[in-house]
Amino acid sequence: MKRAAVFGGGGVVGIAWSAGILHGLEEAGARMADADLLVGTSAGSIIAAQVACGEKAADMYARQRYPSPDSQEQFRPYSQEDADAANRKLMEKVAGDLVAARKRIGAYARRSETPAVAARRAIIASRLPGDEWPDRPLRLVAVDTDSGMPRVFDAASACPFIDAVAASCAVPGVWPPVPIDGAQYMDGGIASITNAWAAVAADRVLVVAPLGYSDGNPVSGHLRAEVVTLEARGASVRVLIPDAASLEAFGSNVLDPARRGPAAQAGHEQGVTLAQEIAAWWL
């Protein structure tokens, strides 16, 4: 396998920024649609799924840069106070053994009061062209709320495409766990913000990480270890994280739909800046 594109979590703001990055890169000829493998985690599963389904980067960017006021992305406004409270609850549960911590988070996810699974599924469905797995290599990562272990879903998995995407995006305390094969799955970012390890067989790996190496998120520390592992296996790895202008555009709440436009624009500008360098490496 030659090239893999990995898309990490970052809320609705991260989706917008990633779409901007892709559009900026594609303008220089670095098309992530040409990757031999696409990997998505959390918000990144939306991006990976859309690319795998043949969505054009320019169209993905336009939807984020100029969002419709009727967009279902705004189904559940999530205030800064809500985000802070949810983050505190998650941070209380991450100490100690990682698998045990994920189990605690899983229990929290299962008992949290959230919108119905069907309502969340409708939002995810509105972002995708259908419920059939695309005819190209795509891996989406979610975490079993009971075992605390990550699971990779792909076209060979016995589950609907939309359910796999919804599971990977099921932020504990915000969206409901998704039932698949008798288990309940939550956000893949609980295991790793990117799960770049899922691209272990690739020669070149581009990681688009909206939350990057954030010191405020213990899970993002896994990205460093994953890059080391990939490089030790002979892969050439590039990690794209938000620059200063992008971080300013993000604001403090990555679940705030109002930040989508600014984040998309900042991502596009950053993508244009990086385009020549990435294109020379990618092509």
Tab-separated table of N, CA and C in Angstrom, residues 178-185:
chain	number	residue	atom	x	y	z
A	178	VAL	N	-23.739	3.981	19.655
A	178	VAL	CA	-24.449	3.365	18.531
A	178	VAL	C	-24.406	1.847	18.656
A	179	PRO	N	-25.567	1.183	18.651
A	179	PRO	CA	-25.584	-0.277	18.755
A	179	PRO	C	-25.199	-0.942	17.432
A	180	ILE	N	-24.186	-1.824	17.490
A	180	ILE	CA	-23.736	-2.583	16.319
A	180	ILE	C	-23.340	-3.980	16.782
A	181	ASP	N	-23.875	-4.986	16.157
A	181	ASP	CA	-23.506	-6.377	16.456
A	181	ASP	C	-23.630	-6.717	17.944
A	182	GLY	N	-24.640	-6.196	18.612
A	182	GLY	CA	-24.860	-6.519	20.009
A	182	GLY	C	-24.026	-5.732	20.995
A	183	ALA	N	-23.184	-4.835	20.500
A	183	ALA	CA	-22.373	-3.981	21.375
A	183	ALA	C	-22.774	-2.528	21.143
A	184	GLN	N	-22.305	-1.640	22.018
A	184	GLN	CA	-22.542	-0.211	21.851
A	184	GLN	C	-21.196	0.479	21.665
A	185	TYR	N	-21.138	1.347	20.677
A	185	TYR	CA	-19.867	1.983	20.324
A	185	TYR	C	-19.928	3.492	20.496
